[in-house]
CSV table of C-alpha atoms and ligand atoms in Angstrom, one decimal:
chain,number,residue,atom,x,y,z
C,1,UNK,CA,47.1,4.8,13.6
C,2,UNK,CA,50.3,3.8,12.6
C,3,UNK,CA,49.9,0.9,15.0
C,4,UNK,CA,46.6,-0.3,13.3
C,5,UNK,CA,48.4,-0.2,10.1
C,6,UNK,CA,51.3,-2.3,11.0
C,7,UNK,CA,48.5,-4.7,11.9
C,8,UNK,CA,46.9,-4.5,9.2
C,9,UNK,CA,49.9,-5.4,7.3
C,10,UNK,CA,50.9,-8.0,9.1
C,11,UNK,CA,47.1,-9.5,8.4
C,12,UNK,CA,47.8,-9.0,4.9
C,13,UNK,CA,51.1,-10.7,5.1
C,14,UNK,CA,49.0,-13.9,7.0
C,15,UNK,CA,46.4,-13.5,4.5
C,16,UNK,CA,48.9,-14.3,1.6
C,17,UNK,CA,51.0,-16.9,2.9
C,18,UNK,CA,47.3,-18.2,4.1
C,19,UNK,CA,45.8,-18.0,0.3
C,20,UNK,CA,49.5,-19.4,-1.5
C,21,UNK,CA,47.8,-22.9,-1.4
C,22,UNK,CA,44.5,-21.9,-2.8
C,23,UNK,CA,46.6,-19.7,-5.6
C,24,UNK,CA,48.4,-22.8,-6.2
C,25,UNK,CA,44.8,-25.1,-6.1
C,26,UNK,CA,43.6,-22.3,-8.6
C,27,UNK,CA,46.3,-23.2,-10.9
C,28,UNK,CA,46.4,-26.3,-10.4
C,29,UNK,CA,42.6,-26.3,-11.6
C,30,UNK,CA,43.8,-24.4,-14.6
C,31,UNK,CA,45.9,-26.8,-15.7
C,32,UNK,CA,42.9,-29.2,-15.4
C,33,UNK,CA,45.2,-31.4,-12.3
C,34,UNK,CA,43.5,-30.3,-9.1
C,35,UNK,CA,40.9,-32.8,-7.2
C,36,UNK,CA,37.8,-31.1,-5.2
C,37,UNK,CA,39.5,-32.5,-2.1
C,38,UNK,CA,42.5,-30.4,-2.5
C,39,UNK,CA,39.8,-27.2,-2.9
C,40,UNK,CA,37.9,-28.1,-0.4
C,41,UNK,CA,40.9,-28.5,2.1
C,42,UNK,CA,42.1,-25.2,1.1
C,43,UNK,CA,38.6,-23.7,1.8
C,44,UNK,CA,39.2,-25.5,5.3
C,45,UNK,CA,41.9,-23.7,6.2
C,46,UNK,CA,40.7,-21.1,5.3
C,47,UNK,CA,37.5,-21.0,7.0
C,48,UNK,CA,38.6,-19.6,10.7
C,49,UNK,CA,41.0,-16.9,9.3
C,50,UNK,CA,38.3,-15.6,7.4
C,51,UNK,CA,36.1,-15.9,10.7
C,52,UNK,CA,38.7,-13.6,13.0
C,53,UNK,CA,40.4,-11.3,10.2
C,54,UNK,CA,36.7,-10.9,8.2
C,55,UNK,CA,34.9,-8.3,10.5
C,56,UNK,CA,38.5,-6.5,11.0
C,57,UNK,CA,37.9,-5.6,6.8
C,58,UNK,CA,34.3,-5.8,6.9
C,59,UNK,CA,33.9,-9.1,5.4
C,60,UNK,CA,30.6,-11.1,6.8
C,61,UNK,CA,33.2,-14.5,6.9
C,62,UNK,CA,32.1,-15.7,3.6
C,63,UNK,CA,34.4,-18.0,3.6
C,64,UNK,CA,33.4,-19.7,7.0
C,65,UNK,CA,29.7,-20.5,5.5
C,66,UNK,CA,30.8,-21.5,2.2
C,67,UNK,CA,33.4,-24.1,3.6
C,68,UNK,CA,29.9,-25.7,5.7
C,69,UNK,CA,28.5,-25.7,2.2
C,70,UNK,CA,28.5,-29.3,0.4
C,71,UNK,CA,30.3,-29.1,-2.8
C,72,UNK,CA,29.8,-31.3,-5.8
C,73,UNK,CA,30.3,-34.8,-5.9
C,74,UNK,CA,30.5,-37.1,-2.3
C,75,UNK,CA,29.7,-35.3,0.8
C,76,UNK,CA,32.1,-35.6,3.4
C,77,UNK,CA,32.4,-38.6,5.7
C,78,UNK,CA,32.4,-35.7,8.7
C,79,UNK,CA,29.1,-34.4,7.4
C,80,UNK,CA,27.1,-37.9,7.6
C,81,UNK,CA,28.7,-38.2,10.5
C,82,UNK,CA,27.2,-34.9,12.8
C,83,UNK,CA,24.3,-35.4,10.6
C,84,UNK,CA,23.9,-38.9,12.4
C,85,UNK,CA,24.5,-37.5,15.4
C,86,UNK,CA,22.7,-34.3,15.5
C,87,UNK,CA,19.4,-36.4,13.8
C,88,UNK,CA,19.5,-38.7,16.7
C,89,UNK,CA,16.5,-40.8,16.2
C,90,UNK,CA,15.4,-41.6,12.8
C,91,UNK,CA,12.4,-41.1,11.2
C,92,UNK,CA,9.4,-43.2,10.8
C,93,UNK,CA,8.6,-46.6,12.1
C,94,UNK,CA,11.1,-49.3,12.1
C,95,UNK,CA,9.7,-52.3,10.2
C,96,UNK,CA,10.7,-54.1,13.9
C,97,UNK,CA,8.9,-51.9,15.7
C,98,UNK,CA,7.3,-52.0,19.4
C,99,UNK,CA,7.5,-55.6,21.4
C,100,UNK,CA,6.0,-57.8,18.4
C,101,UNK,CA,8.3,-57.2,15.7
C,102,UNK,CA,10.1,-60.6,16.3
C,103,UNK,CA,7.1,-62.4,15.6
C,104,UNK,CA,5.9,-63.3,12.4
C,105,UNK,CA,2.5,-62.0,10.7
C,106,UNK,CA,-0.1,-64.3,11.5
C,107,UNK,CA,-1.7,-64.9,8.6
C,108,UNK,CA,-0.4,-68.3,6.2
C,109,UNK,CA,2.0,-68.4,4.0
C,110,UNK,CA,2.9,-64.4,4.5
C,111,UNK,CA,6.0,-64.3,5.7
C,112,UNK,CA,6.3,-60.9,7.3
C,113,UNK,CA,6.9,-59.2,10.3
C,114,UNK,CA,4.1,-58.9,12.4
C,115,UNK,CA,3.4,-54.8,13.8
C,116,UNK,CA,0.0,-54.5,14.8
C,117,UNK,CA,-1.5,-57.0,16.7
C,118,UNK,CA,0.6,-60.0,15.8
C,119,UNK,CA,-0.6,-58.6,12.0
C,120,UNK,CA,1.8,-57.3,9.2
C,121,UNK,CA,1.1,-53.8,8.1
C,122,UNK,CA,-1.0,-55.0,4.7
C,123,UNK,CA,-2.5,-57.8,7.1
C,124,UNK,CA,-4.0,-55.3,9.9
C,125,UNK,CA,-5.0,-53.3,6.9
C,126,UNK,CA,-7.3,-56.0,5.9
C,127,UNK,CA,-8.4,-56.8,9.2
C,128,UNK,CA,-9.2,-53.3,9.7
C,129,UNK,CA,-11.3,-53.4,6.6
C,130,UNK,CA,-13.1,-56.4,7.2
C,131,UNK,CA,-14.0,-55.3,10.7
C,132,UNK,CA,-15.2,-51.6,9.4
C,133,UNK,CA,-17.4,-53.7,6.6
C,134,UNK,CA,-18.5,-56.1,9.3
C,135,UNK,CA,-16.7,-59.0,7.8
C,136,UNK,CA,-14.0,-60.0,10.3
C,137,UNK,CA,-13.6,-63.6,10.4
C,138,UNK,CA,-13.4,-65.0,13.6
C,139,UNK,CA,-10.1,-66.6,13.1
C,140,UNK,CA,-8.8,-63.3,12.5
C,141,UNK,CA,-7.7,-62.8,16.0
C,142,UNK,CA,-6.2,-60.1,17.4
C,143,UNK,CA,-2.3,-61.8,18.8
C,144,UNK,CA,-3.3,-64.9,16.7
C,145,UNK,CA,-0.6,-67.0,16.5
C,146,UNK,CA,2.1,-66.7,13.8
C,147,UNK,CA,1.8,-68.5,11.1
C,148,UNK,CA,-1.8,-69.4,11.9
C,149,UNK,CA,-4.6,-67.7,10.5
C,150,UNK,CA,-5.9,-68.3,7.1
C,151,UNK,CA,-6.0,-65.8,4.5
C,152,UNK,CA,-9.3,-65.2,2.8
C,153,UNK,CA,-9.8,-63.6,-1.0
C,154,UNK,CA,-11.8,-61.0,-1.0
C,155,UNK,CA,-14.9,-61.0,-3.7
C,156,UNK,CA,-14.1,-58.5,-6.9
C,157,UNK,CA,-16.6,-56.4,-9.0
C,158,UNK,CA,-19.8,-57.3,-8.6
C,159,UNK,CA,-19.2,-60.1,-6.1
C,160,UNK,CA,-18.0,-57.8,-3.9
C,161,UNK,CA,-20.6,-55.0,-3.7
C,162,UNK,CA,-23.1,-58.1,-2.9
C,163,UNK,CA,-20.7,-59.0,-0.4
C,164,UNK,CA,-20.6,-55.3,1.1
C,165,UNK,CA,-24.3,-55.3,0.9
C,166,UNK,CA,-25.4,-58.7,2.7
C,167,UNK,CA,-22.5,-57.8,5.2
C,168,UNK,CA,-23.8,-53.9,5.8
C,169,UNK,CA,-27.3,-55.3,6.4
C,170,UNK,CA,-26.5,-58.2,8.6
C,171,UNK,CA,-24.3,-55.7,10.7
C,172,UNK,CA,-27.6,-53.2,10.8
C,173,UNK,CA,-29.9,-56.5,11.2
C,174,UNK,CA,-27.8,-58.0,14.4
W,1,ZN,ZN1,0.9,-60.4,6.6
């Protein structure tokens, strides 16, 4: 017993010279002169003697999860860091994507990568729509060249429900 008590003083003792700096952060914040850094460093410190003395006075090493917390303002660099690492790939497509993405789209004038069958992304849209309406021009190619294939305007209002029309019925005709 008596031996469990010297340790636990001798904890205690750690404990305090461990917590001096964050009593000294504390006033520091007080007088209005302490930067998060110095706070977050303290919690730092702090973190593993919380994780081996906590269970000893029944703490649940509070102090371990809130030091992984992000506090206010800029994360640290560390965090961006695992968090690149740990994420591994990114998300979503690259606008480069697949074996094509040096190529340009192949439509005139537009500029873009190509992604889908030598197309942009708005480009193979289109051609996707003209071919589901049955109104894919034949220079719209699939791995047309870049640069190659003329654009073509679409009708609007009324023109274009002819358009659909004529188009539907051809498609059913041939
Ligand atoms: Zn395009």
């Amino acid at each position: 017993m008596s031996v469990d008590k010297a340790f636990r003083d001798m904890i205690r003792n750690e404990i305090d010279a461990q917590l001096r700096p964050l009593r000294d952060v504390v006033s520091r914040l007080e007088a209005g002169t302490a930067d998060l850094d110095a706070l977050r460093s303290v919690a730092e410190r702090l973190a593993p003697l919380a994780e081996v003395v906590g269970p000893l006075f029944g703490a649940n090493a509070p102090a371990a999860a809130k030091a992984g917390r992000r506090g206010p303002g800029r994360p640290p660099a560390r965090a961006a860091v695992s968090a690149a690492a740990v994420g591994g790939k990114r998300r979503g497509r690259k606008p480069a994507a697949g074996t094509e993405g040096s190529r340009a789209c192949a439509i005139i004038g537009c500029g873009k990568p190509s992604r889908t069958k030598g197309y942009c992304a708005a480009h193979y849209q289109k051609l996707r729509m003209l071919e589901k309406t049955n109104r894919r021009p034949s220079a719209w190619k699939d791995y047309a060249e870049p640069d190659s294939v003329e654009d073509i305007k679409l009708p609007r209002g009324r023109a274009a429900s002819k358009a659909l029309a004529a188009a539907a019925q051809a498609g059913s005709a041939g």
